[in-house]
Amino acid sequence: MEKIFRQVQTFLAAPAEHREMFDASDALIWVDWGDEDESILSYLNDVLPEAAQIDYECTDSETERGFDILLKKDGEAHAIPYAADAADRDTTLKTTQEYLAPMYEIRWYMGSLGGDTLAFTVLPAARWRHLEEEFGAEQVAYYFAPIEADSKMFEMDADEVFDLLDQRKQ
């Protein structure tokens, strides 16, 4: 995780100068809109330390989508709260963020805004606080948006994406 932290720190020090290198770095977890939701959990586990690994299980369900993903923690299992007919990346990411909190935070790398493949970075929450102290919370959030209960990432329509891109230019 320290390497990821240093890559984010270097990027934030001079985003225009380091953007191309950062976009190709292993600090980013790239998620395509068509990825299986359990793949997102696997991608996150690839970068999380062993003690923070996401414990999950895919099970058959009676819903139209035909499966559930159960997140297991502290001896309990909770299904990711998808709609009855389909899973979606936003719900997976938001629920996983809740699972990892308060120790870790998944942030949406806004340099990927507008694509059908979005990038995310996960760091210990204390490291995000350190970056906010060093570069300012506004700058960090401009490049790495926190994932909150009402966040829309993959579920934005084209007008919302263009509006957000226009807002970011100002």
N, CA, C and O atoms as a DFTB+ gen file, in Angstrom:
680 C
 N C O
     1  1       0.822      -1.194       0.000
     2  2       0.000       0.000       0.000
     3  2       0.867       1.259       0.000
     4  3       0.461       2.313      -0.491
     5  1       2.059       1.126       0.557
     6  2       2.934       2.302       0.608
     7  2       3.310       2.764      -0.805
     8  3       3.403       3.964      -1.063
     9  1       3.522       1.825      -1.704
    10  2       3.857       2.186      -3.085
    11  2       2.688       2.935      -3.728
    12  3       2.894       3.926      -4.428
    13  1       1.476       2.467      -3.494
    14  2       0.293       3.142      -4.046
    15  2       0.190       4.547      -3.472
    16  3      -0.070       5.503      -4.204
    17  1       0.396       4.675      -2.160
    18  2       0.353       5.987      -1.518
    19  2       1.356       6.935      -2.174
    20  3       1.017       8.079      -2.477
    21  1       2.573       6.476      -2.392
    22  2       3.623       7.319      -2.994
    23  2       3.253       7.713      -4.434
    24  3       3.519       8.837      -4.861
    25  1       2.646       6.792      -5.169
    26  2       2.228       7.117      -6.538
    27  2       1.139       8.193      -6.532
    28  3       1.183       9.118      -7.344
    29  1       0.177       8.084      -5.637
    30  2      -0.880       9.094      -5.530
    31  2      -0.276      10.425      -5.099
    32  3      -0.624      11.474      -5.641
    33  1       0.622      10.380      -4.132
    34  2       1.269      11.588      -3.640
    35  2       2.049      12.293      -4.758
    36  3       1.962      13.512      -4.904
    37  1       2.792      11.541      -5.526
    38  2       3.555      12.109      -6.643
    39  2       2.614      12.725      -7.673
    40  3       2.870      13.818      -8.178
    41  1       1.531      12.026      -7.982
    42  2       0.549      12.552      -8.931
    43  2      -0.036      13.868      -8.423
    44  3      -0.100      14.841      -9.174
    45  1      -0.460      13.913      -7.171
    46  2      -1.095      15.116      -6.634
    47  2      -0.135      16.303      -6.565
    48  3      -0.571      17.454      -6.590
    49  1       1.150      16.034      -6.479
    50  2       2.140      17.109      -6.429
    51  2       2.206      17.865      -7.752
    52  3       2.503      19.060      -7.764
    53  1       1.934      17.191      -8.862
    54  2       1.974      17.821     -10.189
    55  2       1.111      16.992     -11.143
    56  3       1.647      16.251     -11.967
    57  1      -0.223      17.107     -11.043
    58  2      -1.114      16.250     -11.837
    59  2      -0.890      16.327     -13.351
    60  3      -0.881      15.292     -14.016
    61  1      -0.715      17.497     -13.894
    62  2      -0.537      17.615     -15.345
    63  2       0.745      16.919     -15.802
    64  3       0.784      16.280     -16.853
    65  1       1.768      17.055     -15.004
    66  2       3.062      16.474     -15.343
    67  2       3.074      14.947     -15.214
    68  3       3.757      14.263     -15.976
    69  1       2.319      14.417     -14.254
    70  2       2.392      12.985     -13.934
    71  2       1.177      12.182     -14.381
    72  3       1.092      10.988     -14.093
    73  1       0.240      12.812     -15.076
    74  2      -1.024      12.142     -15.412
    75  2      -0.814      10.867     -16.228
    76  3      -1.350       9.814     -15.881
    77  1      -0.056      10.952     -17.283
    78  2       0.125       9.795     -18.161
    79  2       0.758       8.624     -17.411
    80  3       0.319       7.481     -17.542
    81  1       1.781       8.917     -16.635
    82  2       2.444       7.870     -15.858
    83  2       1.482       7.302     -14.800
    84  3       1.436       6.092     -14.579
    85  1       0.717       8.190     -14.152
    86  2      -0.205       7.723     -13.109
    87  2      -1.312       6.856     -13.708
    88  3      -1.688       5.838     -13.125
    89  1      -1.833       7.254     -14.864
    90  2      -2.906       6.481     -15.502
    91  2      -2.474       5.046     -15.811
    92  3      -3.312       4.148     -15.895
    93  1      -1.184       4.836     -15.977
    94  2      -0.663       3.495     -16.274
    95  2      -0.131       2.786     -15.020
    96  3       0.378       1.669     -15.106
    97  1      -0.249       3.432     -13.873
    98  2       0.335       2.870     -12.649
    99  2      -0.545       1.792     -12.033
   100  3      -1.721       1.652     -12.368
   101  1       0.053       1.043     -11.131
   102  2      -0.710       0.023     -10.417
   103  2      -1.453       0.601      -9.215
   104  3      -2.016      -0.147      -8.416
   105  1      -1.458       1.923      -9.085
   106  2      -2.258       2.576      -8.044
   107  2      -3.738       2.560      -8.407
   108  3      -4.596       2.759      -7.548
   109  1      -4.029       2.326      -9.672
   110  2      -5.412       2.367     -10.154
   111  2      -5.963       0.973     -10.379
   112  3      -5.286       0.086     -10.900
   113  1      -7.193       0.809      -9.978
   114  2      -7.951      -0.413     -10.232
   115  2      -8.971      -0.040     -11.296
   116  3      -9.870       0.760     -11.036
   117  1      -8.847      -0.597     -12.470
   118  2      -9.732      -0.272     -13.583
   119  2     -10.905      -1.241     -13.603
   120  3     -10.719      -2.458     -13.618
   121  1     -12.116      -0.689     -13.604
   122  2     -13.339      -1.487     -13.587
   123  2     -14.166      -1.105     -14.809
   124  3     -14.543       0.055     -14.974
   125  1     -14.441      -2.072     -15.649
   126  2     -15.267      -1.849     -16.825
   127  2     -16.735      -2.000     -16.440
   128  3     -17.068      -2.784     -15.551
   129  1     -17.606      -1.258     -17.101
   130  2     -19.035      -1.335     -16.776
   131  2     -19.571      -2.754     -16.944
   132  3     -20.568      -3.108     -16.315
   133  1     -18.936      -3.569     -17.771
   134  2     -19.393      -4.929     -18.020
   135  2     -18.732      -5.988     -17.142
   136  3     -19.047      -7.172     -17.264
   137  1     -17.816      -5.577     -16.256
   138  2     -17.167      -6.549     -15.379
   139  2     -18.191      -7.200     -14.457
   140  3     -19.171      -6.576     -14.051
   141  1     -17.945      -8.453     -14.139
   142  2     -18.749      -9.142     -13.131
   143  2     -18.489      -8.478     -11.781
   144  3     -17.363      -8.078     -11.483
   145  1     -19.521      -8.368     -10.980
   146  2     -19.370      -7.678      -9.697
   147  2     -18.391      -8.373      -8.767
   148  3     -17.676      -7.706      -8.019
   149  1     -18.342      -9.696      -8.798
   150  2     -17.382     -10.389      -7.950
   151  2     -15.947     -10.097      -8.397
   152  3     -15.020     -10.200      -7.593
   153  1     -15.754      -9.736      -9.665
   154  2     -14.416      -9.364     -10.148
   155  2     -13.918      -8.102      -9.448
   156  3     -12.728      -7.973      -9.162
   157  1     -14.830      -7.178      -9.175
   158  2     -14.446      -5.945      -8.478
   159  2     -13.856      -6.289      -7.114
   160  3     -12.844      -5.719      -6.707
   161  1     -14.488      -7.216      -6.417
   162  2     -13.988      -7.627      -5.105
   163  2     -12.612      -8.281      -5.239
   164  3     -11.736      -8.066      -4.401
   165  1     -12.426      -9.063      -6.270
   166  2     -11.132      -9.692      -6.530
   167  2     -10.066      -8.637      -6.833
   168  3      -8.947      -8.723      -6.329
   169  1     -10.414      -7.638      -7.659
   170  2      -9.464      -6.564      -7.976
   171  2      -9.023      -5.838      -6.699
   172  3      -7.840      -5.547      -6.517
   173  1      -9.981      -5.553      -5.825
   174  2      -9.660      -4.871      -4.573
   175  2      -8.778      -5.752      -3.689
   176  3      -7.820      -5.268      -3.086
   177  1      -9.096      -7.028      -3.612
   178  2      -8.280      -7.938      -2.807
   179  2      -6.856      -8.046      -3.326
   180  3      -5.933      -8.327      -2.560
   181  1      -6.671      -7.823      -4.629
   182  2      -5.327      -7.868      -5.208
   183  2      -4.414      -6.785      -4.626
   184  3      -3.195      -6.954      -4.609
   185  1      -4.990      -5.673      -4.148
   186  2      -4.166      -4.581      -3.616
   187  2      -4.262      -4.432      -2.101
   188  3      -3.396      -3.807      -1.488
   189  1      -5.291      -4.989      -1.497
   190  2      -5.444      -4.878      -0.045
   191  2      -4.484      -5.838       0.670
   192  3      -4.213      -6.933       0.177
   193  1      -3.974      -5.419       1.835
   194  2      -3.150      -6.351       2.607
   195  2      -3.989      -7.542       3.072
   196  3      -5.215      -7.459       3.151
   197  1      -3.325      -8.628       3.371
   198  2      -4.025      -9.858       3.731
   199  2      -5.015      -9.661       4.880
   200  3      -6.108     -10.227       4.859
   201  1      -4.644      -8.871       5.871
   202  2      -5.513      -8.656       7.030
   203  2      -6.784      -7.880       6.685
   204  3      -7.743      -7.904       7.456
   205  1      -6.809      -7.202       5.553
   206  2      -7.966      -6.388       5.163
   207  2      -8.758      -7.005       4.005
   208  3      -9.688      -6.385       3.491
   209  1      -8.394      -8.208       3.601
   210  2      -9.056      -8.845       2.460
   211  2     -10.574      -8.896       2.649
   212  3     -11.068      -9.074       3.762
   213  1     -11.288      -8.741       1.562
   214  2     -12.746      -8.806       1.556
   215  2     -13.135     -10.283       1.492
   216  3     -12.780     -10.991       0.549
   217  1     -13.860     -10.728       2.497
   218  2     -14.330     -12.111       2.557
   219  2     -15.730     -12.121       1.934
   220  3     -16.651     -11.481       2.442
   221  1     -15.874     -12.849       0.838
   222  2     -17.165     -12.862       0.152
   223  2     -17.449     -14.230      -0.427
   224  3     -16.564     -15.072      -0.581
   225  1     -18.720     -14.420      -0.743
   226  2     -19.162     -15.677      -1.333
   227  2     -20.288     -15.368      -2.312
   228  3     -21.173     -14.564      -2.017
   229  1     -20.251     -16.003      -3.464
   230  2     -21.329     -15.891      -4.440
   231  2     -22.250     -17.087      -4.257
   232  3     -21.797     -18.230      -4.198
   233  1     -23.529     -16.817      -4.169
   234  2     -24.502     -17.885      -3.953
   235  2     -25.642     -17.760      -4.958
   236  3     -25.900     -16.682      -5.493
   237  1     -26.305     -18.855      -5.200
   238  2     -27.515     -18.828      -6.027
   239  2     -28.623     -18.150      -5.231
   240  3     -28.661     -18.241      -4.004
   241  1     -29.534     -17.462      -5.944
   242  2     -30.671     -16.845      -5.259
   243  2     -31.924     -17.018      -6.097
   244  3     -31.854     -17.392      -7.268
   245  1     -33.042     -16.749      -5.504
   246  2     -34.341     -16.872      -6.160
   247  2     -34.707     -15.624      -6.957
   248  3     -35.780     -15.578      -7.559
   249  1     -33.854     -14.627      -6.975
   250  2     -34.136     -13.389      -7.693
   251  2     -33.962     -13.584      -9.192
   252  3     -33.425     -14.597      -9.638
   253  1     -34.415     -12.618      -9.954
   254  2     -34.249     -12.667     -11.414
   255  2     -32.784     -12.709     -11.816
   256  3     -32.428     -13.322     -12.823
   257  1     -31.933     -12.057     -11.031
   258  2     -30.510     -12.036     -11.390
   259  2     -29.868     -13.394     -11.132
   260  3     -28.835     -13.701     -11.727
   261  1     -30.459     -14.226     -10.248
   262  2     -30.006     -15.594     -10.046
   263  2     -28.849     -15.791      -9.087
   264  3     -28.427     -16.927      -8.870
   265  1     -28.322     -14.721      -8.504
   266  2     -27.208     -14.870      -7.570
   267  2     -27.230     -13.740      -6.543
   268  3     -27.862     -12.702      -6.742
   269  1     -26.535     -13.967      -5.461
   270  2     -26.246     -12.948      -4.456
   271  2     -24.755     -12.984      -4.192
   272  3     -24.102     -14.014      -4.358
   273  1     -24.229     -11.848      -3.781
   274  2     -22.862     -11.803      -3.278
   275  2     -22.969     -11.461      -1.802
   276  3     -23.503     -10.418      -1.425
   277  1     -22.450     -12.361      -0.975
   278  2     -22.475     -12.159       0.470
   279  2     -21.124     -11.652       0.925
   280  3     -20.095     -12.258       0.626
   281  1     -21.122     -10.542       1.648
   282  2     -19.910     -10.032       2.273
   283  2     -19.910     -10.522       3.704
   284  3     -20.884     -10.342       4.435
   285  1     -18.801     -11.149       4.106
   286  2     -18.715     -11.750       5.436
   287  2     -17.747     -10.948       6.300
   288  3     -16.631     -10.625       5.894
   289  1     -18.219     -10.641       7.505
   290  2     -17.379      -9.877       8.422
   291  2     -17.873     -10.101       9.847
   292  3     -19.077     -10.089      10.102
   293  1     -16.952     -10.302      10.760
   294  2     -17.281     -10.472      12.174
   295  2     -18.321     -11.563      12.406
   296  3     -19.220     -11.408      13.233
   297  1     -18.192     -12.662      11.674
   298  2     -19.085     -13.790      11.860
   299  2     -20.467     -13.632      11.249
   300  3     -21.327     -14.491      11.445
   301  1     -20.694     -12.559      10.518
   302  2     -21.990     -12.329       9.872
   303  2     -21.796     -12.210       8.365
   304  3     -20.729     -11.826       7.886
   305  1     -22.860     -12.553       7.628
   306  2     -22.844     -12.418       6.167
   307  2     -24.005     -11.517       5.760
   308  3     -25.137     -11.702       6.205
   309  1     -23.708     -10.544       4.911
   310  2     -24.727      -9.621       4.433
   311  2     -24.677      -9.584       2.906
   312  3     -23.614      -9.420       2.307
   313  1     -25.840      -9.739       2.296
   314  2     -25.924      -9.684       0.831
   315  2     -25.767      -8.243       0.363
   316  3     -26.298      -7.316       0.977
   317  1     -25.035      -8.069      -0.725
   318  2     -24.976      -6.751      -1.351
   319  2     -26.397      -6.446      -1.825
   320  3     -27.005      -7.277      -2.500
   321  1     -26.938      -5.275      -1.485
   322  2     -28.358      -4.983      -1.742
   323  2     -28.671      -4.556      -3.184
   324  3     -29.018      -3.403      -3.441
   325  1     -28.542      -5.489      -4.098
   326  2     -28.867      -5.222      -5.492
   327  2     -30.381      -5.183      -5.699
   328  3     -31.148      -5.675      -4.872
   329  1     -30.788      -4.593      -6.807
   330  2     -32.176      -4.705      -7.239
   331  2     -32.433      -6.177      -7.578
   332  3     -31.497      -6.929      -7.848
   333  1     -33.692      -6.576      -7.563
   334  2     -34.040      -7.993      -7.768
   335  2     -33.612      -8.520      -9.138
   336  3     -33.328      -9.709      -9.279
   337  1     -33.564      -7.648     -10.149
   338  2     -33.340      -8.127     -11.506
   339  2     -31.904      -8.015     -12.003
   340  3     -31.570      -8.601     -13.033
   341  1     -31.038      -7.273     -11.294
   342  2     -29.678      -7.107     -11.817
   343  2     -28.729      -6.587     -10.746
   344  3     -29.126      -5.862      -9.834
   345  1     -27.492      -6.969     -10.879
   346  2     -26.428      -6.395     -10.058
   347  2     -25.917      -5.152     -10.781
   348  3     -26.172      -4.973     -11.972
   349  1     -25.202      -4.305     -10.068
   350  2     -24.609      -3.130     -10.718
   351  2     -23.343      -2.729      -9.985
   352  3     -23.213      -2.921      -8.776
   353  1     -22.431      -2.178     -10.732
   354  2     -21.127      -1.822     -10.198
   355  2     -21.228      -0.772      -9.093
   356  3     -20.490      -0.852      -8.110
   357  1     -22.124       0.212      -9.228
   358  2     -22.245       1.245      -8.199
   359  2     -22.585       0.634      -6.840
   360  3     -21.957       0.959      -5.833
   361  1     -23.576      -0.244      -6.818
   362  2     -23.983      -0.862      -5.553
   363  2     -22.843      -1.701      -4.974
   364  3     -22.622      -1.689      -3.764
   365  1     -22.130      -2.418      -5.816
   366  2     -20.999      -3.212      -5.345
   367  2     -19.940      -2.321      -4.711
   368  3     -19.459      -2.615      -3.617
   369  1     -19.575      -1.238      -5.385
   370  2     -18.532      -0.351      -4.868
   371  2     -18.968       0.358      -3.589
   372  3     -18.186       0.457      -2.644
   373  1     -20.202       0.852      -3.544
   374  2     -20.675       1.556      -2.344
   375  2     -20.762       0.610      -1.143
   376  3     -20.374       0.974      -0.033
   377  1     -21.267      -0.587      -1.367
   378  2     -21.377      -1.553      -0.270
   379  2     -20.003      -2.007       0.190
   380  3     -19.782      -2.197       1.386
   381  1     -19.081      -2.181      -0.739
   382  2     -17.725      -2.581      -0.382
   383  2     -17.020      -1.461       0.377
   384  3     -16.249      -1.728       1.299
   385  1     -17.277      -0.208      -0.003
   386  2     -16.715       0.919       0.743
   387  2     -17.193       0.878       2.194
   388  3     -16.401       1.077       3.115
   389  1     -18.480       0.621       2.398
   390  2     -19.012       0.507       3.764
   391  2     -18.337      -0.643       4.514
   392  3     -18.036      -0.524       5.701
   393  1     -18.106      -1.740       3.823
   394  2     -17.460      -2.928       4.414
   395  2     -16.041      -2.588       4.888
   396  3     -15.637      -2.991       5.978
   397  1     -15.299      -1.857       4.078
   398  2     -13.903      -1.550       4.387
   399  2     -13.742      -0.431       5.409
   400  3     -12.717      -0.357       6.087
   401  1     -14.739       0.438       5.526
   402  2     -14.662       1.570       6.453
   403  2     -14.687       1.044       7.890
   404  3     -15.301       0.011       8.157
   405  1     -14.052       1.721       8.781
   406  2     -13.373       3.005       8.651
   407  2     -11.872       2.889       8.353
   408  3     -11.184       3.906       8.263
   409  1     -11.365       1.677       8.201
   410  2      -9.919       1.502       8.032
   411  2      -9.412       1.881       6.640
   412  3      -8.311       2.413       6.503
   413  1     -10.215       1.607       5.607
   414  2      -9.789       1.852       4.233
   415  2     -10.851       2.650       3.498
   416  3     -12.032       2.617       3.843
   417  1     -10.402       3.371       2.473
   418  2     -11.320       4.111       1.613
   419  2     -11.014       3.800       0.154
   420  3      -9.863       3.795      -0.282
   421  1     -12.089       3.542      -0.579
   422  2     -11.998       3.434      -2.036
   423  2     -12.357       4.815      -2.563
   424  3     -13.374       5.385      -2.167
   425  1     -11.546       5.348      -3.437
   426  2     -11.851       6.649      -4.054
   427  2     -11.909       6.470      -5.568
   428  3     -11.156       5.690      -6.150
   429  1     -12.823       7.212      -6.187
   430  2     -12.993       7.210      -7.633
   431  2     -12.003       8.195      -8.231
   432  3     -12.041       9.386      -7.921
   433  1     -11.134       7.710      -9.071
   434  2     -10.170       8.561      -9.775
   435  2     -10.901       9.294     -10.884
   436  3     -11.322       8.695     -11.873
   437  1     -11.048      10.605     -10.703
   438  2     -11.874      11.394     -11.614
   439  2     -11.248      11.580     -12.984
   440  3     -11.923      12.047     -13.902
   441  1      -9.999      11.236     -13.148
   442  2      -9.384      11.257     -14.473
   443  2     -10.013      10.249     -15.413
   444  3      -9.813      10.318     -16.625
   445  1     -10.776       9.307     -14.862
   446  2     -11.445       8.299     -15.689
   447  2     -12.897       8.668     -15.999
   448  3     -13.588       7.928     -16.699
   449  1     -13.358       9.801     -15.485
   450  2     -14.729      10.254     -15.720
   451  2     -15.017      10.346     -17.211
   452  3     -14.217      10.881     -17.978
   453  1     -16.157       9.825     -17.608
   454  2     -16.567       9.908     -19.002
   455  2     -16.327       8.629     -19.791
   456  3     -16.795       8.503     -20.923
   457  1     -15.616       7.699     -19.218
   458  2     -15.359       6.439     -19.902
   459  2     -16.306       5.353     -19.432
   460  3     -17.024       5.527     -18.447
   461  1     -16.306       4.235     -20.136
   462  2     -17.093       3.099     -19.661
   463  2     -16.241       2.178     -18.793
   464  3     -16.727       1.173     -18.273
   465  1     -14.974       2.530     -18.645
   466  2     -14.081       1.877     -17.696
   467  2     -13.604       2.968     -16.744
   468  3     -12.965       3.936     -17.158
   469  1     -13.924       2.797     -15.467
   470  2     -13.572       3.799     -14.465
   471  2     -12.454       3.260     -13.582
   472  3     -12.293       2.049     -13.429
   473  1     -11.690       4.178     -13.007
   474  2     -10.557       3.789     -12.169
   475  2     -10.811       4.181     -10.717
   476  3     -11.456       5.187     -10.424
   477  1     -10.283       3.351      -9.818
   478  2     -10.442       3.553      -8.391
   479  2      -9.108       3.294      -7.708
   480  3      -8.266       2.546      -8.204
   481  1      -8.939       3.937      -6.553
   482  2      -7.743       3.731      -5.742
   483  2      -8.192       3.448      -4.320
   484  3      -9.093       4.106      -3.801
   485  1      -7.568       2.477      -3.701
   486  2      -7.873       2.164      -2.302
   487  2      -6.611       2.380      -1.468
   488  3      -5.521       1.928      -1.816
   489  1      -6.803       3.086      -0.356
   490  2      -5.719       3.347       0.593
   491  2      -6.290       3.301       2.008
   492  3      -7.500       3.420       2.199
   493  1      -5.426       3.130       2.986
   494  2      -5.900       3.289       4.357
   495  2      -6.475       4.699       4.543
   496  3      -5.950       5.664       3.986
   497  1      -7.532       4.812       5.311
   498  2      -8.182       6.108       5.528
   499  2      -7.191       7.132       6.085
   500  3      -7.264       8.313       5.747
   501  1      -6.278       6.688       6.925
   502  2      -5.280       7.603       7.491
   503  2      -4.378       8.184       6.400
   504  3      -3.941       9.330       6.507
   505  1      -4.099       7.410       5.362
   506  2      -3.257       7.915       4.256
   507  2      -4.011       8.957       3.432
   508  3      -3.418       9.931       2.969
   509  1      -5.340       8.752       3.246
   510  2      -6.133       9.777       2.564
   511  2      -6.119      11.069       3.385
   512  3      -6.007      12.154       2.815
   513  1      -6.232      10.971       4.718
   514  2      -6.188      12.161       5.586
   515  2      -4.843      12.867       5.436
   516  3      -4.779      14.096       5.382
   517  1      -3.764      12.075       5.368
   518  2      -2.440      12.660       5.191
   519  2      -2.370      13.443       3.874
   520  3      -1.849      14.558       3.840
   521  1      -2.889      12.863       2.806
   522  2      -2.890      13.547       1.507
   523  2      -3.730      14.823       1.558
   524  3      -3.363      15.833       0.958
   525  1      -4.844      14.779       2.266
   526  2      -5.697      15.974       2.396
   527  2      -4.976      17.073       3.184
   528  3      -5.127      18.255       2.876
   529  1      -4.204      16.695       4.188
   530  2      -3.426      17.688       4.930
   531  2      -2.321      18.272       4.061
   532  3      -2.043      19.470       4.124
   533  1      -1.697      17.432       3.257
   534  2      -0.578      17.877       2.420
   535  2      -1.022      18.721       1.230
   536  3      -0.380      19.720       0.905
   537  1      -2.129      18.323       0.569
   538  2      -2.540      18.987      -0.672
   539  2      -3.864      19.732      -0.562
   540  3      -4.253      20.443      -1.489
   541  1      -4.547      19.581       0.542
   542  2      -5.863      20.194       0.725
   543  2      -6.960      19.205       0.348
   544  3      -6.868      18.508      -0.663
   545  1      -7.983      19.156       1.167
   546  2      -9.081      18.201       0.945
   547  2      -9.765      18.450      -0.389
   548  3     -10.188      17.502      -1.051
   549  1      -9.881      19.712      -0.796
   550  2     -10.552      20.032      -2.057
   551  2      -9.788      19.478      -3.255
   552  3     -10.393      18.906      -4.162
   553  1      -8.472      19.639      -3.269
   554  2      -7.680      19.122      -4.389
   555  2      -7.721      17.602      -4.424
   556  3      -7.860      17.015      -5.498
   557  1      -7.604      16.957      -3.276
   558  2      -7.630      15.498      -3.240
   559  2      -8.983      15.000      -3.748
   560  3      -9.034      14.068      -4.551
   561  1     -10.078      15.610      -3.290
   562  2     -11.423      15.197      -3.720
   563  2     -11.662      15.510      -5.204
   564  3     -12.438      14.819      -5.863
   565  1     -11.007      16.535      -5.723
   566  2     -11.149      16.873      -7.143
   567  2     -10.624      15.727      -8.013
   568  3     -11.214      15.403      -9.044
   569  1      -9.530      15.126      -7.599
   570  2      -8.930      14.029      -8.367
   571  2      -9.377      12.644      -7.896
   572  3      -9.389      11.692      -8.677
   573  1      -9.743      12.535      -6.624
   574  2     -10.132      11.245      -6.043
   575  2     -11.397      11.443      -5.209
   576  3     -11.330      11.762      -4.023
   577  1     -12.531      11.250      -5.842
   578  2     -13.812      11.492      -5.179
   579  2     -14.124      10.365      -4.197
   580  3     -14.047       9.188      -4.550
   581  1     -14.475      10.731      -2.963
   582  2     -14.901       9.704      -2.009
   583  2     -16.167       9.006      -2.520
   584  3     -16.999       9.624      -3.183
   585  1     -16.298       7.739      -2.210
   586  2     -17.503       6.992      -2.567
   587  2     -18.433       7.032      -1.366
   588  3     -18.092       6.578      -0.274
   589  1     -19.612       7.586      -1.597
   590  2     -20.595       7.738      -0.537
   591  2     -21.873       7.016      -0.928
   592  3     -22.005       6.543      -2.057
   593  1     -22.811       6.933       0.001
   594  2     -24.060       6.195      -0.222
   595  2     -24.828       6.686      -1.445
   596  3     -25.518       5.899      -2.094
   597  1     -24.719       7.971      -1.769
   598  2     -25.472       8.512      -2.902
   599  2     -24.607       8.709      -4.161
   600  3     -25.053       9.327      -5.128
   601  1     -23.405       8.198      -4.148
   602  2     -22.520       8.351      -5.310
   603  2     -23.089       7.638      -6.528
   604  3     -23.622       6.532      -6.438
   605  1     -22.958       8.306      -7.669
   606  2     -23.289       7.694      -8.958
   607  2     -22.013       7.698      -9.774
   608  3     -21.385       8.740      -9.961
   609  1     -21.636       6.528     -10.256
   610  2     -20.416       6.410     -11.039
   611  2     -20.760       5.805     -12.395
   612  3     -20.762       6.500     -13.410
   613  1     -21.048       4.513     -12.406
   614  2     -21.433       3.831     -13.645
   615  2     -22.886       4.119     -14.025
   616  3     -23.263       3.969     -15.188
   617  1     -23.682       4.521     -13.078
   618  2     -25.115       4.703     -13.309
   619  2     -25.483       6.111     -13.782
   620  3     -26.667       6.428     -13.890
   621  1     -24.502       6.949     -14.062
   622  2     -24.779       8.294     -14.576
   623  2     -25.202       8.214     -16.035
   624  3     -24.661       7.426     -16.810
   625  1     -26.175       9.038     -16.396
   626  2     -26.512       9.111     -17.817
   627  2     -25.568      10.110     -18.486
   628  3     -24.827      10.824     -17.811
   629  1     -25.602      10.152     -19.803
   630  2     -24.657      10.975     -20.569
   631  2     -24.745      12.449     -20.190
   632  3     -23.713      13.112     -20.081
   633  1     -25.948      12.977     -19.986
   634  2     -26.098      14.379     -19.607
   635  2     -25.419      14.676     -18.275
   636  3     -24.778      15.715     -18.119
   637  1     -25.561      13.766     -17.320
   638  2     -24.920      13.954     -16.014
   639  2     -23.400      13.947     -16.146
   640  3     -22.713      14.737     -15.498
   641  1     -22.883      13.064     -16.978
   642  2     -21.438      13.003     -17.190
   643  2     -20.945      14.311     -17.808
   644  3     -19.958      14.882     -17.343
   645  1     -21.626      14.785     -18.851
   646  2     -21.197      16.026     -19.509
   647  2     -21.317      17.220     -18.575
   648  3     -20.456      18.099     -18.594
   649  1     -22.360      17.272     -17.760
   650  2     -22.507      18.352     -16.781
   651  2     -21.357      18.340     -15.789
   652  3     -20.797      19.389     -15.471
   653  1     -21.005      17.169     -15.304
   654  2     -19.906      17.058     -14.351
   655  2     -18.576      17.412     -14.999
   656  3     -17.744      18.073     -14.377
   657  1     -18.366      16.987     -16.232
   658  2     -17.141      17.368     -16.935
   659  2     -17.058      18.881     -17.098
   660  3     -15.992      19.467     -16.908
   661  1     -18.181      19.523     -17.450
   662  2     -18.211      20.991     -17.576
   663  2     -17.927      21.679     -16.234
   664  3     -17.180      22.656     -16.192
   665  1     -18.508      21.184     -15.152
   666  2     -18.270      21.752     -13.826
   667  2     -16.798      21.662     -13.455
   668  3     -16.246      22.581     -12.849
   669  1     -16.173      20.567     -13.816
   670  2     -14.777      20.364     -13.451
   671  2     -13.844      21.284     -14.230
   672  3     -12.735      21.563     -13.774
   673  1     -14.272      21.759     -15.391
   674  2     -13.433      22.686     -16.175
   675  2     -13.394      24.076     -15.562
   676  3     -12.466      24.847     -15.806
   677  1     -14.409      24.390     -14.763
   678  2     -14.499      25.748     -14.187
   679  2     -13.657      25.934     -12.969
   680  3     -13.640      27.020     -12.390
